[in-house]
mmCIF file of C-alpha atoms in Angstrom:
data_model
loop_
_atom_site.group_PDB
_atom_site.id
_atom_site.type_symbol
_atom_site.label_atom_id
_atom_site.label_comp_id
_atom_site.label_asym_id
_atom_site.label_seq_id
_atom_site.Cartn_x
_atom_site.Cartn_y
_atom_site.Cartn_z
ATOM 1 C CA MET A 1 103.419 11.009 51.477
ATOM 2 C CA ASN A 2 106.996 10.054 51.718
ATOM 3 C CA ALA A 3 108.882 11.314 48.723
ATOM 4 C CA ILE A 4 107.166 9.172 46.120
ATOM 5 C CA ARG A 5 110.528 8.329 44.594
ATOM 6 C CA VAL A 6 111.370 6.246 47.658
ATOM 7 C CA ARG A 7 107.921 4.894 48.508
ATOM 8 C CA TRP A 8 108.584 1.564 46.823
ATOM 9 C CA THR A 9 111.053 0.627 49.560
ATOM 10 C CA ILE A 10 108.253 0.444 52.112
ATOM 11 C CA ALA A 11 106.030 -2.345 50.857
ATOM 12 C CA PHE A 12 102.429 -2.925 51.900
ATOM 13 C CA ARG A 13 102.325 -0.364 54.623
ATOM 14 C CA LEU A 14 99.656 1.420 56.512
ATOM 15 C CA VAL A 15 100.008 4.471 58.718
ATOM 16 C CA LEU A 16 97.215 5.951 60.855
ATOM 17 C CA ALA A 17 95.092 9.118 60.154
ATOM 18 C CA LEU A 18 92.021 11.526 60.459
ATOM 19 C CA SER A 19 88.231 11.586 60.314
ATOM 20 C CA VAL A 20 85.222 13.423 58.995
ATOM 21 C CA LEU A 21 83.602 13.105 62.389
ATOM 22 C CA PRO A 22 83.525 16.071 64.756
ATOM 23 C CA ILE A 23 86.280 15.914 67.325
ATOM 24 C CA CYS A 24 85.845 16.440 71.017
ATOM 25 C CA PHE A 25 88.445 18.864 72.258
ATOM 26 C CA ARG A 26 90.111 18.828 75.620
ATOM 27 C CA THR A 27 89.638 21.441 78.316
ATOM 28 C CA GLU A 28 92.767 23.554 78.411
ATOM 29 C CA ALA A 29 94.942 23.513 81.490
ATOM 30 C CA ALA A 30 94.387 27.192 82.069
ATOM 31 C CA GLY A 31 90.739 26.511 82.775
ATOM 32 C CA GLN A 32 89.338 27.687 79.452
ATOM 33 C CA ALA A 33 86.169 26.138 78.066
ATOM 34 C CA ASN A 34 86.308 23.208 75.658
ATOM 35 C CA THR A 35 87.432 24.141 72.190
ATOM 36 C CA PRO A 36 84.828 24.086 69.408
ATOM 37 C CA PRO A 37 84.662 20.930 67.286
ATOM 38 C CA ALA A 38 87.137 20.631 64.433
ATOM 39 C CA PRO A 39 85.787 21.157 60.928
ATOM 40 C CA LYS A 40 84.605 18.119 59.032
ATOM 41 C CA LEU A 41 87.405 17.419 56.615
ATOM 42 C CA GLY A 42 85.456 15.225 54.208
ATOM 43 C CA ARG A 43 87.058 14.528 50.831
ATOM 44 C CA GLY A 44 90.454 15.977 50.034
ATOM 45 C CA ILE A 45 93.456 15.869 47.730
ATOM 46 C CA ASN A 46 97.226 16.187 48.217
ATOM 47 C CA ILE A 47 98.891 19.218 46.615
ATOM 48 C CA LEU A 48 102.291 20.881 46.091
ATOM 49 C CA GLY A 49 104.504 17.967 47.134
ATOM 50 C CA TYR A 50 107.044 18.408 44.343
ATOM 51 C CA ASP A 51 106.124 21.822 43.015
ATOM 52 C CA GLY A 52 108.559 24.670 42.458
ATOM 53 C CA ILE A 53 106.246 27.253 44.035
ATOM 54 C CA TRP A 54 108.416 27.226 47.143
ATOM 55 C CA GLU A 55 111.559 28.071 45.144
ATOM 56 C CA GLY A 56 109.832 30.961 43.426
ATOM 57 C CA GLY A 57 108.072 29.315 40.505
ATOM 58 C CA ARG A 58 110.570 27.077 38.697
ATOM 59 C CA ASN A 59 109.018 23.741 37.626
ATOM 60 C CA ALA A 60 105.744 24.815 39.201
ATOM 61 C CA PRO A 61 102.770 23.336 37.321
ATOM 62 C CA PHE A 62 100.340 23.984 40.179
ATOM 63 C CA ARG A 63 98.431 27.232 39.814
ATOM 64 C CA LEU A 64 96.801 28.784 42.831
ATOM 65 C CA ASP A 65 93.607 29.152 40.833
ATOM 66 C CA ASN A 66 93.580 25.330 40.618
ATOM 67 C CA LEU A 67 92.216 25.583 44.154
ATOM 68 C CA THR A 68 88.995 26.884 42.647
ATOM 69 C CA ALA A 69 88.788 23.787 40.435
ATOM 70 C CA ILE A 70 89.397 21.607 43.484
ATOM 71 C CA ARG A 71 86.574 23.252 45.397
ATOM 72 C CA ARG A 72 84.173 23.179 42.461
ATOM 73 C CA ALA A 73 84.840 19.491 41.876
ATOM 74 C CA GLY A 74 83.539 18.740 45.371
ATOM 75 C CA PHE A 75 86.636 18.458 47.547
ATOM 76 C CA SER A 76 86.536 20.133 50.948
ATOM 77 C CA HIS A 77 90.180 20.071 52.062
ATOM 78 C CA VAL A 78 93.730 19.961 50.714
ATOM 79 C CA ARG A 79 96.785 18.381 52.280
ATOM 80 C CA ILE A 80 99.765 20.666 51.616
ATOM 81 C CA ASN A 81 102.887 18.483 51.323
ATOM 82 C CA PHE A 82 105.643 20.768 52.617
ATOM 83 C CA PHE A 83 109.343 19.834 52.767
ATOM 84 C CA GLY A 84 110.378 22.282 55.456
ATOM 85 C CA PHE A 85 113.837 20.872 56.164
ATOM 86 C CA LYS A 86 115.245 21.901 52.776
ATOM 87 C CA PHE A 87 114.557 25.549 53.584
ATOM 88 C CA MET A 88 116.480 25.595 56.878
ATOM 89 C CA ASN A 89 119.888 27.216 57.254
ATOM 90 C CA PRO A 90 122.681 25.497 59.253
ATOM 91 C CA GLU A 91 121.146 26.888 62.452
ATOM 92 C CA LYS A 92 117.824 25.249 61.438
ATOM 93 C CA VAL A 93 116.106 28.598 60.940
ATOM 94 C CA MET A 94 113.609 28.522 58.106
ATOM 95 C CA ASP A 95 113.797 30.858 55.129
ATOM 96 C CA GLU A 96 111.393 33.750 55.707
ATOM 97 C CA VAL A 97 110.760 34.147 51.969
ATOM 98 C CA VAL A 98 109.564 30.551 51.755
ATOM 99 C CA LEU A 99 107.449 30.969 54.879
ATOM 100 C CA ARG A 100 105.731 33.973 53.310
ATOM 101 C CA ARG A 101 104.949 31.815 50.278
ATOM 102 C CA LEU A 102 103.467 29.232 52.642
ATOM 103 C CA ASP A 103 101.363 31.970 54.272
ATOM 104 C CA GLY A 104 100.086 32.890 50.831
ATOM 105 C CA VAL A 105 99.151 29.314 49.943
ATOM 106 C CA ILE A 106 97.257 28.864 53.224
ATOM 107 C CA GLU A 107 95.383 32.125 52.665
ATOM 108 C CA GLU A 108 94.469 31.130 49.102
ATOM 109 C CA VAL A 109 93.189 27.757 50.343
ATOM 110 C CA LEU A 110 91.054 29.414 53.000
ATOM 111 C CA ALA A 111 89.737 31.958 50.498
ATOM 112 C CA ARG A 112 88.337 29.047 48.458
ATOM 113 C CA ASN A 113 86.495 27.726 51.519
ATOM 114 C CA LEU A 114 88.824 24.728 51.687
ATOM 115 C CA ILE A 115 90.441 23.420 54.877
ATOM 116 C CA PRO A 116 94.272 23.395 54.747
ATOM 117 C CA ILE A 117 96.337 20.634 56.326
ATOM 118 C CA LEU A 118 100.025 21.526 56.707
ATOM 119 C CA ASP A 119 101.900 18.220 56.407
ATOM 120 C CA GLU A 120 105.631 18.143 57.267
ATOM 121 C CA HIS A 121 106.697 15.777 54.496
ATOM 122 C CA ASP A 122 110.413 15.097 55.037
ATOM 123 C CA THR A 123 109.988 11.354 55.319
ATOM 124 C CA HIS A 124 113.172 10.580 53.397
ATOM 125 C CA VAL A 125 115.249 12.306 56.095
ATOM 126 C CA CYS A 126 113.295 10.988 59.052
ATOM 127 C CA GLN A 127 113.304 7.353 57.963
ATOM 128 C CA ARG A 128 117.069 7.457 57.350
ATOM 129 C CA ASP A 129 118.621 9.615 60.091
ATOM 130 C CA ILE A 130 116.740 9.809 63.383
ATOM 131 C CA SER A 131 119.106 12.325 64.979
ATOM 132 C CA GLU A 132 118.889 14.764 62.059
ATOM 133 C CA CYS A 133 115.125 14.291 61.892
ATOM 134 C CA THR A 134 114.679 14.897 65.624
ATOM 135 C CA ASP A 135 116.550 18.193 65.621
ATOM 136 C CA LYS A 136 114.934 19.498 62.444
ATOM 137 C CA LEU A 137 111.397 18.351 63.214
ATOM 138 C CA LYS A 138 111.388 19.993 66.640
ATOM 139 C CA SER A 139 112.847 23.171 65.179
ATOM 140 C CA PHE A 140 110.271 23.138 62.379
ATOM 141 C CA TRP A 141 107.306 22.893 64.743
ATOM 142 C CA THR A 142 108.757 25.444 67.151
ATOM 143 C CA GLN A 143 108.888 27.983 64.316
ATOM 144 C CA ILE A 144 105.624 26.998 62.611
ATOM 145 C CA ALA A 145 103.632 26.834 65.849
ATOM 146 C CA ALA A 146 104.855 30.279 66.897
ATOM 147 C CA ARG A 147 104.171 31.725 63.447
ATOM 148 C CA TYR A 148 100.571 30.527 63.322
ATOM 149 C CA ALA A 149 99.645 30.894 66.983
ATOM 150 C CA GLY A 150 96.292 32.665 67.021
ATOM 151 C CA LYS A 151 96.095 32.690 63.206
ATOM 152 C CA TYR A 152 94.122 30.620 60.707
ATOM 153 C CA PRO A 153 92.036 28.595 63.196
ATOM 154 C CA ALA A 154 90.901 26.202 60.451
ATOM 155 C CA LEU A 155 94.517 25.273 59.648
ATOM 156 C CA VAL A 156 95.384 21.705 60.704
ATOM 157 C CA PHE A 157 98.946 20.603 61.552
ATOM 158 C CA GLU A 158 100.270 17.148 60.600
ATOM 159 C CA VAL A 159 103.387 16.353 62.641
ATOM 160 C CA LEU A 160 105.205 14.102 60.150
ATOM 161 C CA ASN A 161 104.391 12.172 57.022
ATOM 162 C CA GLU A 162 105.003 8.408 57.227
ATOM 163 C CA PRO A 163 107.428 7.963 60.140
ATOM 164 C CA GLY A 164 109.247 4.667 59.868
ATOM 165 C CA GLY A 165 112.482 3.313 58.418
ATOM 166 C CA GLN A 166 115.082 3.425 61.192
ATOM 167 C CA MET A 167 112.503 4.608 63.745
ATOM 168 C CA SER A 168 111.026 2.207 66.286
ATOM 169 C CA SER A 169 107.565 2.697 67.756
ATOM 170 C CA THR A 170 109.193 3.759 71.016
ATOM 171 C CA GLY A 171 111.393 6.315 69.292
ATOM 172 C CA TRP A 172 108.530 7.695 67.227
ATOM 173 C CA ASN A 173 106.222 7.980 70.240
ATOM 174 C CA GLY A 174 108.876 9.990 72.047
ATOM 175 C CA LEU A 175 109.475 12.366 69.150
ATOM 176 C CA LEU A 176 105.764 12.694 68.374
ATOM 177 C CA ASN A 177 104.929 13.639 71.945
ATOM 178 C CA GLU A 178 107.798 16.135 72.106
ATOM 179 C CA CYS A 179 106.438 17.809 68.982
ATOM 180 C CA LEU A 180 102.900 17.791 70.364
ATOM 181 C CA SER A 181 104.170 19.543 73.493
ATOM 182 C CA ILE A 182 105.902 22.156 71.338
ATOM 183 C CA VAL A 183 102.726 22.790 69.358
ATOM 184 C CA ARG A 184 100.445 22.858 72.387
ATOM 185 C CA ALA A 185 102.588 25.489 74.104
ATOM 186 C CA THR A 186 101.394 28.073 71.565
ATOM 187 C CA ASN A 187 98.453 26.343 69.850
ATOM 188 C CA PRO A 188 96.392 24.648 72.571
ATOM 189 C CA ARG A 189 93.253 24.690 70.410
ATOM 190 C CA ARG A 190 94.796 23.593 67.097
ATOM 191 C CA THR A 191 93.714 20.321 65.480
ATOM 192 C CA VAL A 192 96.793 18.118 64.991
ATOM 193 C CA ILE A 193 97.235 14.921 62.981
ATOM 194 C CA ALA A 194 99.467 12.117 64.271
ATOM 195 C CA SER A 195 100.549 8.948 62.495
ATOM 196 C CA VAL A 196 101.173 5.432 63.605
ATOM 197 C CA LEU A 197 104.620 4.062 62.697
ATOM 198 C CA ASN A 198 104.635 3.420 58.964
ATOM 199 C CA VAL A 199 105.773 -0.203 58.718
ATOM 200 C CA ASP A 200 104.213 -3.370 57.289
ATOM 201 C CA GLU A 201 102.968 -4.573 60.672
ATOM 202 C CA MET A 202 100.833 -1.455 61.154
ATOM 203 C CA PRO A 203 101.487 -1.352 64.927
ATOM 204 C CA VAL A 204 98.554 0.879 65.826
ATOM 205 C CA GLU A 205 98.384 -0.581 69.329
ATOM 206 C CA ASP A 206 101.857 0.835 69.976
ATOM 207 C CA LEU A 207 100.819 4.437 69.300
ATOM 208 C CA VAL A 208 101.019 6.537 72.476
ATOM 209 C CA LEU A 209 99.047 9.787 72.559
ATOM 210 C CA PRO A 210 98.364 12.190 75.445
ATOM 211 C CA SER A 211 95.176 10.870 77.013
ATOM 212 C CA ASP A 212 93.905 14.369 77.842
ATOM 213 C CA ASP A 213 94.414 15.729 74.310
ATOM 214 C CA ARG A 214 91.276 14.884 72.354
ATOM 215 C CA ASN A 215 92.023 17.384 69.596
ATOM 216 C CA LEU A 216 94.094 14.817 67.723
ATOM 217 C CA ILE A 217 93.374 12.845 64.561
ATOM 218 C CA VAL A 218 95.212 9.632 63.702
ATOM 219 C CA THR A 219 96.302 9.020 60.110
ATOM 220 C CA PHE A 220 97.168 6.114 57.857
ATOM 221 C CA HIS A 221 97.990 5.744 54.160
ATOM 222 C CA TYR A 222 96.824 2.886 51.962
ATOM 223 C CA TYR A 223 98.695 1.547 48.933
ATOM 224 C CA ALA A 224 98.178 -2.186 49.376
ATOM 225 C CA PRO A 225 98.859 -4.274 47.414
ATOM 226 C CA ILE A 226 101.859 -2.236 46.347
ATOM 227 C CA ARG A 227 102.506 -4.524 43.359
ATOM 228 C CA PHE A 228 99.232 -3.232 41.973
ATOM 229 C CA THR A 229 99.309 0.418 43.068
ATOM 230 C CA HIS A 230 102.939 1.001 42.029
ATOM 231 C CA GLN A 231 103.164 -1.205 38.919
ATOM 232 C CA GLY A 232 105.185 0.383 36.154
ATOM 233 C CA ALA A 233 106.626 3.138 38.374
ATOM 234 C CA PRO A 234 109.769 4.142 36.443
ATOM 235 C CA TRP A 235 111.792 5.254 39.475
ATOM 236 C CA SER A 236 111.729 1.732 40.937
ATOM 237 C CA PRO A 237 113.916 -1.058 39.507
ATOM 238 C CA THR A 238 111.410 -3.508 40.977
ATOM 239 C CA PHE A 239 108.053 -2.010 40.119
ATOM 240 C CA SER A 240 109.057 -0.660 36.716
ATOM 241 C CA ARG A 241 109.132 -4.278 35.490
ATOM 242 C CA ILE A 242 105.751 -5.265 36.961
ATOM 243 C CA GLY A 243 102.455 -5.152 35.092
ATOM 244 C CA PRO A 244 99.820 -5.330 33.950
ATOM 245 C CA VAL A 245 98.378 -6.371 37.325
ATOM 246 C CA ASP A 246 94.616 -6.430 37.871
ATOM 247 C CA TRP A 247 92.698 -5.743 41.102
ATOM 248 C CA GLY A 248 89.132 -6.378 42.213
ATOM 249 C CA THR A 249 88.621 -10.051 43.045
ATOM 250 C CA PRO A 250 86.603 -10.948 46.139
ATOM 251 C CA GLU A 251 89.895 -11.852 47.805
ATOM 252 C CA ASP A 252 91.382 -8.449 46.944
ATOM 253 C CA LYS A 253 88.435 -6.642 48.477
ATOM 254 C CA GLN A 254 88.378 -8.825 51.566
ATOM 255 C CA LYS A 255 92.054 -8.075 52.229
ATOM 256 C CA ALA A 256 91.356 -4.335 52.086
ATOM 257 C CA ARG A 257 88.335 -4.721 54.366
ATOM 258 C CA ALA A 258 90.429 -6.636 56.894
ATOM 259 C CA ASP A 259 93.126 -3.948 56.867
ATOM 260 C CA PHE A 260 90.536 -1.242 57.431
ATOM 261 C CA GLU A 261 88.825 -3.272 60.151
ATOM 262 C CA LYS A 262 92.030 -3.378 62.199
ATOM 263 C CA ILE A 263 92.139 0.404 62.171
ATOM 264 C CA ARG A 264 88.401 0.794 62.775
ATOM 265 C CA SER A 265 88.502 -1.510 65.776
ATOM 266 C CA TRP A 266 91.372 0.413 67.401
ATOM 267 C CA SER A 267 89.708 3.733 66.621
ATOM 268 C CA GLN A 268 86.452 2.677 68.217
ATOM 269 C CA ARG A 269 88.171 1.332 71.297
ATOM 270 C CA GLU A 270 90.383 4.401 71.776
ATOM 271 C CA LYS A 271 87.745 6.899 70.600
ATOM 272 C CA ARG A 272 90.181 8.499 68.172
ATOM 273 C CA PRO A 273 89.092 9.765 64.724
ATOM 274 C CA ILE A 274 90.799 8.404 61.615
ATOM 275 C CA TYR A 275 92.043 10.090 58.433
ATOM 276 C CA LEU A 276 93.053 8.217 55.297
ATOM 277 C CA GLY A 277 95.662 10.764 54.293
ATOM 278 C CA GLU A 278 96.836 9.101 51.084
ATOM 279 C CA PHE A 279 95.777 6.441 48.614
ATOM 280 C CA GLY A 280 96.322 6.176 44.884
ATOM 281 C CA VAL A 281 97.329 4.056 41.921
ATOM 282 C CA TYR A 282 100.131 4.854 39.487
ATOM 283 C CA GLU A 283 98.913 5.587 35.966
ATOM 284 C CA ALA A 284 100.570 2.519 34.393
ATOM 285 C CA ALA A 285 97.941 0.249 36.000
ATOM 286 C CA PRO A 286 95.070 -1.014 33.822
ATOM 287 C CA ALA A 287 92.578 1.859 33.682
ATOM 288 C CA GLU A 288 89.492 -0.063 34.774
ATOM 289 C CA ALA A 289 91.313 -1.717 37.657
ATOM 290 C CA ARG A 290 92.689 1.644 38.757
ATOM 291 C CA THR A 291 89.291 3.319 38.961
ATOM 292 C CA ARG A 292 87.753 0.206 40.555
ATOM 293 C CA TYR A 293 90.373 0.332 43.315
ATOM 294 C CA LEU A 294 90.029 4.079 43.912
ATOM 295 C CA SER A 295 86.263 3.894 44.142
ATOM 296 C CA PHE A 296 86.387 0.913 46.507
ATOM 297 C CA VAL A 297 88.883 2.552 48.867
ATOM 298 C CA ALA A 298 87.114 5.938 48.920
ATOM 299 C CA ARG A 299 83.641 4.463 49.499
ATOM 300 C CA SER A 300 84.978 2.081 52.151
ATOM 301 C CA ALA A 301 86.556 4.971 54.040
ATOM 302 C CA GLU A 302 83.345 6.981 53.842
ATOM 303 C CA ARG A 303 81.252 4.108 55.158
ATOM 304 C CA LEU A 304 83.533 4.026 58.184
ATOM 305 C CA GLY A 305 83.158 7.779 58.720
ATOM 306 C CA TRP A 306 86.746 8.634 57.748
ATOM 307 C CA ALA A 307 87.915 11.672 55.851
ATOM 308 C CA TRP A 308 90.309 10.936 53.010
ATOM 309 C CA ALA A 309 92.760 12.642 50.651
ATOM 310 C CA TYR A 310 93.765 11.286 47.253
ATOM 311 C CA TRP A 311 97.429 11.127 46.226
ATOM 312 C CA GLN A 312 97.760 13.415 44.344
ATOM 313 C CA PHE A 313 96.533 16.428 42.325
ATOM 314 C CA ASP A 314 99.275 16.591 39.667
ATOM 315 C CA HIS A 315 102.708 15.149 38.832
ATOM 316 C CA ASP A 316 102.468 11.332 38.957
ATOM 317 C CA PHE A 317 99.402 9.459 40.270
ATOM 318 C CA ALA A 318 97.689 12.628 39.025
ATOM 319 C CA ALA A 319 93.961 13.296 39.104
ATOM 320 C CA PHE A 320 94.442 16.512 37.098
ATOM 321 C CA ASP A 321 96.116 17.127 33.742
ATOM 322 C CA SER A 322 98.154 20.308 34.228
ATOM 323 C CA ALA A 323 98.967 20.660 30.531
ATOM 324 C CA ARG A 324 95.274 20.631 29.567
ATOM 325 C CA GLN A 325 94.115 22.261 32.812
ATOM 326 C CA ALA A 326 91.425 19.617 33.141
ATOM 327 C CA TRP A 327 90.501 16.790 35.469
ATOM 328 C CA LYS A 328 91.100 13.224 34.363
ATOM 329 C CA PRO A 329 87.422 12.272 34.165
ATOM 330 C CA ASP A 330 87.706 8.583 35.106
ATOM 331 C CA ILE A 331 89.745 9.389 38.208
ATOM 332 C CA LEU A 332 87.432 12.189 39.278
ATOM 333 C CA ARG A 333 84.317 10.024 38.813
ATOM 334 C CA ALA A 334 85.877 7.246 40.896
ATOM 335 C CA LEU A 335 86.691 9.667 43.708
ATOM 336 C CA LEU A 336 83.584 11.870 43.532
ATOM 337 C CA PRO A 337 80.699 9.966 41.946
ATOM 338 C CA ALA A 338 77.754 12.047 40.829
ATOM 339 C CA GLY A 339 75.037 12.436 43.424
ATOM 340 C CA ARG A 340 77.209 11.453 46.397
#
């Protein structure tokens, strides 16, 4: 997710994402056999986006044993929201201490039989300053790809969370494909997630991917209508004054179906799997409308064969109460209904 504090500036947007379906992998240029199918990601949740674990534990409500609760609840993957740029020195070399902490998180995720997605989450930089983003993103993936080459085969890379802002589709396609080339140089068998440009128009047809790389998943995020999902958000001068807003009319549901159909149609035509990497509703929304929306979006994604990840585990939009160390039962039931 882009830093949630700036999400409100990007209204009604969709970005493209990743699927529960097995993925056909390309034959490597060196003549190796096809790679095995990627794991089925299924249902997931976003973690660690604003947690102090990376700085050594300050303001760090997430506990690594929360991963056990995530697995027991019925989730099968986590999307690790990692702000790598902030841990680079002036030469764009990442802090080894922080990287060791990242190693530890990945290993803890795998130990719980969860699939880790490593999401480079510096949207606020990349939407504002393309030159700075380009240099740092390529440096990030050069270092990360080399570090994990041959390690953690279940680990999935996500190139960049919610590209957009000052980026055009042409500019994003160029940067995305440069990063894919960097990753493939050392990780030819790694599953990688790529996003469509994150703007209102949802220009999925503009996304350019290497035709011979079938080990890619395309991602989008869903927060429409943003007046509903972000109502009462205190960091936004606009949305903090909105509410209560309901959701769930036939017209509301038809709009969501139409948005999903655009993505489904492209996915079917291009034979690319889809991942709904984020969706959520801020806690100021009416409770019944919030759970109605979450259930509708999750079940709709599942009917289309898409994996999904809820935004987010703790902090705001939270599915889990860190103070009580307990799930919020209405949210959990909406996401993971009994018997499904």
